[in-house]
Coordinates of C-alpha atoms in Angstrom, one line a residue:
X4 CA -27.4 98.8 82.2
X5 CA -24.0 96.6 81.3
X6 CA -23.6 94.1 83.1
X7 CA -21.2 91.3 84.4
X8 CA -22.0 88.0 85.7
X9 CA -18.7 86.2 86.6
X10 CA -17.9 82.4 87.2
X11 CA -15.7 82.0 89.9
X12 CA -12.8 79.4 90.2
X13 CA -14.2 76.7 92.0
X14 CA -12.7 73.9 91.1
X15 CA -8.7 72.4 91.1
X16 CA -6.9 74.2 88.4
X17 CA -5.1 71.9 85.8
X18 CA -7.1 69.3 86.6
X19 CA -9.4 69.3 83.3
X20 CA -12.8 69.0 84.4
X21 CA -15.1 71.2 83.1
X22 CA -19.2 71.9 84.5
X23 CA -20.9 74.0 83.1
X24 CA -22.3 77.0 85.3
X25 CA -25.6 76.2 85.4
X26 CA -27.5 78.1 88.2
X27 CA -25.1 80.8 86.4
X28 CA -26.5 80.3 83.2
X29 CA -30.4 80.2 84.1
X30 CA -29.9 83.4 85.7
X31 CA -28.5 85.1 83.1
X32 CA -31.1 84.3 80.6
X33 CA -33.6 86.4 82.9
X34 CA -31.8 89.7 82.0
X35 CA -34.4 92.1 79.8
X36 CA -32.1 92.6 75.9
X37 CA -32.3 96.3 76.9
X38 CA -29.4 95.5 79.1
X39 CA -26.2 94.9 77.6
X40 CA -24.5 91.5 78.9
X41 CA -21.3 90.3 79.3
X42 CA -20.0 86.5 80.3
X43 CA -17.0 85.0 82.0
X44 CA -16.2 81.5 83.3
X45 CA -13.1 81.3 84.8
X46 CA -13.0 77.7 85.3
X47 CA -12.9 76.9 81.2
X48 CA -9.5 80.2 81.4
X49 CA -6.2 79.0 80.8
X50 CA -5.4 81.5 83.7
X51 CA -8.6 83.1 84.7
X52 CA -7.1 86.4 86.2
X53 CA -5.9 87.6 83.1
X54 CA -9.2 87.2 81.6
X55 CA -11.0 88.9 84.1
X56 CA -8.7 92.2 83.8
X57 CA -9.3 92.6 80.2
X58 CA -13.0 91.9 80.2
X59 CA -13.5 94.4 83.1
X60 CA -11.1 96.8 82.0
X61 CA -12.6 96.4 78.0
X62 CA -16.5 96.1 78.6
X63 CA -16.2 98.5 82.4
X64 CA -19.8 97.2 83.4
X65 CA -21.9 99.3 85.7
X66 CA -22.9 96.1 87.6
X67 CA -20.6 92.5 88.0
X68 CA -22.2 89.6 89.4
X69 CA -20.7 86.9 91.4
X70 CA -20.7 83.6 91.3
X71 CA -19.7 81.7 94.1
X72 CA -20.1 78.1 93.8
X73 CA -18.1 75.4 95.9
X74 CA -16.5 76.8 99.9
X75 CA -13.3 73.9 99.2
X76 CA -12.3 71.5 97.6
X77 CA -14.3 68.7 100.1
X78 CA -12.2 65.2 99.0
X79 CA -10.0 65.8 102.7
X80 CA -8.1 68.7 101.0
X81 CA -7.4 71.4 103.1
X82 CA -8.5 74.3 100.9
X83 CA -10.3 77.4 100.7
X84 CA -12.1 78.9 97.4
X85 CA -12.7 82.2 99.1
X86 CA -9.6 83.9 97.7
X87 CA -11.2 83.6 94.7
X88 CA -14.3 85.7 96.2
X89 CA -11.9 87.7 98.3
X90 CA -9.8 88.7 95.7
X91 CA -12.6 88.7 92.5
X92 CA -14.2 91.4 94.4
X93 CA -11.1 93.2 94.8
X94 CA -10.1 93.4 91.2
X95 CA -14.1 94.2 90.3
X96 CA -13.7 97.1 93.0
X97 CA -9.5 98.6 91.8
X98 CA -11.0 97.9 88.2
X99 CA -14.3 99.4 88.1
X100 CA -14.4 101.7 91.2
X101 CA -18.4 103.2 90.8
X102 CA -19.6 99.7 89.3
X103 CA -22.3 97.9 91.5
X104 CA -20.9 94.5 92.9
X105 CA -22.7 91.5 93.5
X106 CA -22.3 87.7 95.1
X107 CA -23.8 84.6 95.5
X108 CA -24.6 81.0 94.9
X109 CA -24.6 77.6 96.9
X110 CA -21.3 78.6 98.8
X111 CA -22.5 82.3 99.0
X112 CA -25.0 81.1 100.7
X113 CA -23.7 79.2 103.5
X114 CA -22.2 82.2 105.5
X115 CA -23.9 84.9 103.9
X116 CA -23.6 87.5 106.1
X117 CA -20.2 86.5 107.4
X118 CA -18.7 86.8 103.5
X119 CA -21.0 90.4 103.2
X120 CA -18.0 91.2 106.5
X121 CA -15.1 89.4 104.9
X122 CA -15.3 91.1 102.0
X123 CA -15.9 95.0 102.1
X124 CA -16.5 95.6 98.2
X125 CA -19.7 94.1 98.3
X126 CA -23.2 95.7 97.4
X127 CA -24.6 93.4 97.6
X128 CA -25.4 89.5 98.1
X129 CA -28.2 87.1 97.2
X130 CA -28.9 84.2 99.6
X131 CA -30.9 80.8 97.7
X132 CA -32.4 81.0 94.9
X133 CA -32.1 83.7 92.6
X134 CA -33.9 83.1 88.9
X135 CA -37.1 85.1 91.0
X136 CA -35.3 88.5 92.2
X137 CA -32.3 88.9 89.9
X138 CA -33.7 90.8 87.0
X139 CA -35.0 93.5 90.1
X140 CA -31.3 93.9 91.4
X141 CA -30.8 95.8 88.2
X142 CA -34.1 98.2 88.3
X143 CA -33.3 101.8 87.6
X144 CA -34.7 102.6 90.7
X145 CA -34.2 99.6 92.8
X146 CA -35.6 99.9 96.3
X147 CA -33.2 96.9 98.2
X148 CA -35.7 96.7 101.3
X149 CA -38.5 95.6 99.3
X150 CA -36.6 92.5 97.7
X151 CA -36.5 89.2 99.1
X152 CA -33.3 87.3 99.8
X153 CA -31.0 89.6 99.3
X154 CA -28.1 91.9 101.9
X155 CA -26.9 94.7 101.3
X156 CA -25.4 97.7 103.3
X157 CA -27.0 100.7 104.3
X158 CA -25.3 103.3 106.7
X159 CA -26.2 101.4 109.9
X160 CA -24.1 98.2 108.0
X161 CA -24.9 95.0 106.5
X162 CA -28.8 94.8 106.4
X163 CA -30.5 91.4 105.6
X164 CA -33.3 90.6 104.0
X165 CA -36.1 87.9 104.9
X166 CA -36.8 85.1 102.4
X167 CA -38.9 85.0 99.5
X168 CA -40.5 81.9 98.2
X169 CA -39.3 79.0 96.4
X170 CA -39.3 78.5 92.6
X171 CA -42.4 76.6 91.2
X172 CA -39.9 73.9 89.7
X173 CA -41.3 74.1 86.1
X174 CA -41.2 78.0 86.3
X175 CA -37.5 77.5 86.0
X176 CA -36.0 79.7 83.2
X177 CA -34.1 78.2 80.9
X178 CA -30.4 78.3 80.4
X179 CA -28.7 81.0 78.2
X180 CA -26.9 78.8 75.9
X181 CA -25.8 81.8 73.7
X182 CA -24.2 83.1 76.5
X183 CA -23.1 79.7 78.1
X184 CA -22.2 78.1 74.9
X185 CA -22.6 73.9 76.2
X186 CA -19.4 73.2 73.5
X187 CA -17.1 75.0 75.7
X188 CA -17.6 72.4 78.1
X189 CA -17.8 69.1 76.0
X190 CA -14.4 68.5 76.3
X191 CA -11.9 66.9 78.1
X192 CA -13.8 65.3 81.1
X193 CA -12.3 61.6 81.9
X194 CA -14.7 61.6 85.3
X195 CA -18.1 63.5 85.2
X196 CA -20.7 64.8 83.1
X197 CA -19.7 68.1 81.9
X198 CA -23.5 69.4 82.0
X199 CA -25.8 69.1 84.4
X200 CA -29.4 68.8 84.4
X201 CA -32.0 69.3 87.1
X202 CA -35.2 67.5 88.0
X203 CA -35.8 68.4 91.4
X204 CA -34.3 70.8 94.1
X205 CA -34.7 70.2 98.1
X206 CA -34.0 66.9 100.3
X207 CA -36.8 65.8 103.0
X208 CA -34.1 63.1 104.5
X209 CA -31.9 65.1 106.8
X210 CA -28.6 63.2 106.5
X211 CA -26.8 64.6 109.7
X212 CA -24.3 66.0 107.7
X213 CA -25.7 68.0 105.0
X214 CA -27.0 71.2 103.8
X215 CA -28.9 70.4 101.5
X216 CA -32.3 71.2 103.0
X217 CA -31.6 74.7 104.1
X218 CA -29.9 75.3 100.1
X219 CA -33.0 73.3 98.7
X220 CA -35.5 73.5 100.9
X221 CA -36.8 70.3 103.4
X222 CA -39.6 68.7 101.1
X223 CA -38.2 67.7 97.5
X224 CA -39.8 70.6 94.3
X225 CA -40.7 68.2 91.6
X226 CA -39.9 69.0 88.1
X227 CA -42.2 67.5 85.6
X228 CA -40.7 65.0 83.5
X229 CA -41.5 65.8 80.2
X230 CA -39.7 69.5 81.1
X231 CA -36.3 67.6 82.0
X232 CA -36.5 65.7 79.1
X233 CA -37.4 68.4 76.8
X234 CA -34.4 70.5 78.4
X235 CA -32.3 67.4 77.3
X236 CA -33.7 66.8 74.3
X237 CA -33.0 70.2 73.0
X238 CA -29.3 70.0 74.1
X239 CA -28.8 67.0 72.9
X240 CA -29.9 68.4 69.8
X241 CA -28.8 71.7 69.6
X242 CA -24.7 70.8 70.6
X243 CA -24.7 67.1 70.4
X244 CA -24.5 66.7 74.5
X245 CA -24.7 62.8 75.0
X246 CA -24.0 62.6 78.4
X247 CA -25.9 64.3 81.8
X248 CA -26.1 64.4 85.8
X249 CA -28.5 64.9 87.6
X250 CA -27.7 67.4 89.9
X251 CA -30.6 66.6 92.6
X252 CA -30.0 65.2 95.9
X253 CA -31.0 61.5 95.0
X254 CA -32.6 61.4 91.7
X255 CA -34.2 57.8 92.7
X256 CA -36.6 59.7 95.1
X257 CA -39.5 59.9 95.3
X258 CA -39.9 56.6 93.6
X259 CA -43.1 57.8 91.1
X260 CA -41.1 60.9 89.6
X261 CA -38.0 59.0 88.7
X262 CA -39.9 56.0 87.3
X263 CA -42.3 58.7 85.6
X264 CA -38.9 60.4 84.2
X265 CA -36.9 56.8 82.8
X266 CA -40.4 56.3 81.2
X267 CA -40.2 59.5 78.8
X268 CA -37.2 58.9 78.4
X269 CA -38.0 55.6 77.0
X270 CA -41.0 56.9 75.1
X271 CA -38.2 59.7 73.6
X272 CA -35.6 56.8 72.4
X273 CA -33.2 60.0 72.7
X274 CA -29.8 59.5 71.7
X275 CA -28.0 60.4 75.2
X276 CA -27.0 58.9 78.7
X277 CA -27.0 60.1 81.9
X278 CA -25.6 59.6 85.4
X279 CA -26.8 60.8 89.6
X280 CA -26.7 60.3 92.8
X281 CA -29.1 56.6 94.0
X282 CA -30.0 55.9 97.0
X283 CA -30.0 52.8 98.0
X284 CA -33.4 51.7 99.5
X285 CA -35.1 53.2 97.2
X286 CA -34.0 50.7 94.2
X287 CA -35.2 47.7 92.7
X288 CA -34.3 45.3 90.4
X289 CA -37.3 46.8 88.6
X290 CA -36.6 50.6 88.0
X291 CA -33.0 50.2 88.1
X292 CA -33.4 48.3 84.5
X293 CA -36.0 51.0 83.4
X294 CA -33.3 53.2 84.6
X295 CA -31.1 51.3 82.2
X296 CA -32.7 51.5 79.0
X297 CA -34.0 55.4 79.8
X298 CA -29.8 55.7 79.3
X299 CA -28.8 55.3 83.2
X300 CA -24.9 54.1 82.4
X301 CA -23.4 55.2 85.8
X302 CA -24.7 54.7 89.3
X303 CA -23.3 56.8 92.2
X304 CA -24.0 55.2 95.9
X305 CA -23.7 57.7 98.8
X306 CA -24.3 55.3 101.9
X307 CA -21.8 57.9 104.3
X308 CA -21.9 54.8 106.5
X309 CA -19.9 51.6 106.7
X310 CA -21.0 51.4 109.9
X311 CA -24.1 50.3 111.5
X312 CA -23.3 52.9 114.3
X313 CA -22.7 55.3 111.8
X314 CA -25.3 54.9 109.4
X315 CA -27.6 56.0 113.0
X316 CA -25.5 58.6 113.4
X317 CA -25.7 60.1 110.2
X318 CA -29.7 59.6 110.6
X319 CA -29.3 57.7 106.7
X320 CA -32.8 55.4 107.9
X321 CA -30.4 52.8 106.5
X322 CA -28.8 49.5 107.6
X323 CA -25.6 47.6 105.9
X324 CA -27.7 45.1 104.3
X325 CA -29.5 47.9 102.4
X326 CA -26.1 48.7 101.0
X327 CA -25.0 44.8 99.9
X328 CA -28.4 44.4 98.7
X329 CA -27.9 47.8 96.0
X330 CA -23.8 46.4 94.9
X331 CA -26.3 43.1 94.2
X332 CA -28.2 44.7 91.9
X333 CA -25.6 46.7 89.9
X334 CA -23.3 44.0 89.9
X335 CA -26.0 42.2 88.2
X336 CA -26.8 44.6 85.8
X337 CA -23.2 45.1 84.9
X338 CA -23.8 49.6 85.7
X339 CA -20.9 51.3 86.7
X340 CA -21.1 51.9 90.0
X341 CA -19.6 54.4 92.2
X342 CA -19.4 54.0 95.9
X343 CA -19.4 57.7 98.8
X344 CA -18.7 56.6 102.6
X345 CA -17.2 59.1 105.5
X346 CA -14.5 57.7 108.2
X347 CA -13.7 57.8 111.5
X348 CA -16.7 59.3 112.6
X349 CA -17.4 60.7 116.6
X350 CA -17.9 57.1 118.3
X351 CA -16.5 55.2 116.3
X352 CA -14.4 52.3 118.6
X353 CA -12.6 49.3 117.1
X354 CA -15.6 47.7 117.3
X355 CA -16.2 50.1 114.6
X356 CA -13.6 49.7 112.7
X357 CA -13.5 46.0 112.3
X358 CA -17.0 46.3 110.9
X359 CA -16.2 49.3 108.2
X360 CA -13.5 46.7 107.2
X361 CA -16.0 43.6 107.3
X362 CA -18.2 45.8 104.7
X363 CA -16.0 47.3 102.7
X364 CA -14.1 44.0 102.0
X365 CA -18.3 42.6 101.5
X366 CA -18.6 45.3 99.2
X367 CA -15.6 44.8 97.1
X368 CA -16.3 41.2 96.9
X369 CA -20.3 41.3 95.7
X370 CA -18.6 43.8 92.0
X371 CA -15.9 41.5 92.2
X372 CA -16.9 39.3 89.4
X373 CA -18.9 41.9 87.4
X374 CA -16.2 44.2 87.6
X375 CA -18.6 47.4 87.4
X376 CA -17.3 49.0 90.4
X377 CA -16.1 52.5 89.5
X378 CA -14.7 53.7 92.4
X379 CA -14.3 53.8 96.4
X380 CA -14.3 57.1 97.4
X381 CA -13.6 57.7 101.0
X382 CA -13.9 61.2 103.1
X383 CA -13.8 62.6 106.1
X384 CA -16.9 65.3 107.3
X385 CA -16.5 68.1 106.5
X386 CA -18.6 70.7 109.4
X387 CA -20.9 72.8 108.2
X388 CA -22.5 75.1 110.8
X389 CA -25.9 74.3 112.1
X390 CA -25.7 70.5 110.8
X391 CA -26.9 68.3 112.9
X392 CA -23.5 66.5 113.4
X393 CA -21.9 69.6 113.9
X394 CA -24.6 70.6 116.3
X395 CA -24.3 67.1 117.8
X396 CA -20.6 67.9 118.5
X397 CA -20.4 71.4 119.8
X398 CA -22.7 70.2 122.4
X399 CA -20.7 67.3 123.6
X400 CA -17.8 68.9 123.8
X401 CA -15.5 67.6 121.2
X402 CA -16.2 71.1 119.0
X403 CA -15.5 74.3 120.3
X404 CA -18.6 76.1 119.2
X405 CA -15.5 79.7 118.8
X406 CA -14.6 77.2 115.3
X407 CA -14.3 79.1 112.5
X408 CA -16.2 76.5 110.1
X409 CA -16.4 78.8 107.0
X410 CA -12.6 77.2 106.1
X411 CA -12.0 73.9 106.2
X412 CA -12.9 71.5 109.1
X413 CA -12.8 68.3 109.2
X414 CA -14.0 65.1 111.7
X415 CA -10.7 63.5 112.0
X416 CA -9.6 62.3 114.9
X417 CA -6.4 60.3 115.9
X418 CA -5.0 57.9 116.6
X419 CA -7.1 57.0 113.6
X420 CA -6.5 59.7 111.1
X421 CA -4.9 56.7 108.8
X422 CA -8.0 54.8 108.7
X423 CA -8.9 56.7 104.5
X424 CA -5.4 55.8 103.2
X425 CA -6.0 52.0 104.5
X426 CA -8.5 51.5 103.0
X427 CA -7.9 53.1 100.1
X428 CA -5.0 50.8 99.2
X429 CA -7.0 48.5 100.0
X430 CA -9.8 49.1 97.7
X431 CA -7.2 50.2 95.3
X432 CA -5.4 46.2 95.4
X433 CA -9.3 45.1 95.4
X434 CA -9.9 47.1 91.4
X435 CA -6.2 45.8 89.9
X436 CA -7.2 42.5 90.9
X437 CA -11.0 42.7 89.2
X438 CA -9.4 44.7 86.4
X439 CA -6.8 41.8 85.9
X440 CA -9.6 39.1 86.7
X441 CA -7.7 37.2 89.3
X442 CA -9.2 35.8 92.5
X443 CA -8.2 37.8 95.8
X444 CA -8.9 36.7 98.6
X445 CA -9.9 39.2 101.4
X446 CA -7.4 40.0 104.7

């Protein structure tokens, strides 16, 4: 069978930031060699749609698998990448009318049935992880009724099969570096690491807005530190990859796994660096220093709220003191730090807005002397169906149950919708003064 694998465009075109298609690359490596395979990552194409047309016309595939990674760009943008899936499927059907068209990926999994309805060109959808079932979708005697986790069409409509077991992390297939060369992604990024690395999947924290437990399971499935470092070492040696980003929901939980990973990196003494999202109240001076010895060059925090009420509402199981303690640790160790916060949360009034400013100013002050704060990123809560906060807003009457959450919907009620911009200006001033080594009186 001739199979075309396509990573649909799900990034700001022209932004220049490239991300290696880790999920699709692993799926690619599961295909038996007797298949004829072609791949296309539309995110690295200068003009992706003519490239897709040319690839389909030249290759004439029997099957086209579309990977749909992100639903929208977040960061408060009222933009949707749904058009990428709709246009990609329509173009595939027009140019290869007899081909089997499939879709999968994190964004598809969130709205799998709805997207099968929205995109009639799709013959089949893959919900959740695909490594164990992907090769079965191209068998000559395909029986979709016996494959877990897929959606397919019959004469009665769309059938959704129950999910199967999730993959054991130490059985992850290798990434297909021949089909998707890492060298295509290593130039030009100014802000983020192009190469992701998986240390675990799933999350047991149940933060109020998040669907990680839905996508990856509500327990953390751990990958052996030796296997993680083997993959990093191979990419470093073969392709000169120097910077990795851990795709884990939280890189420093559980603590024993994180410390074992760092110790393995120290033992190997590889010429590479890495970043990841850290949990503030799991960070200690000892394991931060260990992480730095192991090559960690930037810490990402997702504290998510600057108020006591917000932390409770989001089920963060942390306090503002945890935010301050973590800020001091990274400042004292001089490691580049990025912080993410959600603003204008449900139920926040004047007292919470005062506390928001006070907490932010204290964090800025902690980092000012060290000059190690790379950025503070503010967002509003993107509402997804099934997320705890979404259910809460519907129950309280603040959100209509008929709201279409397939498209970007953010919680940002007036009259305080401007708070994000006010705090961004506050951070900009603090950052400039810190970089110029000028004292700044907090106002």
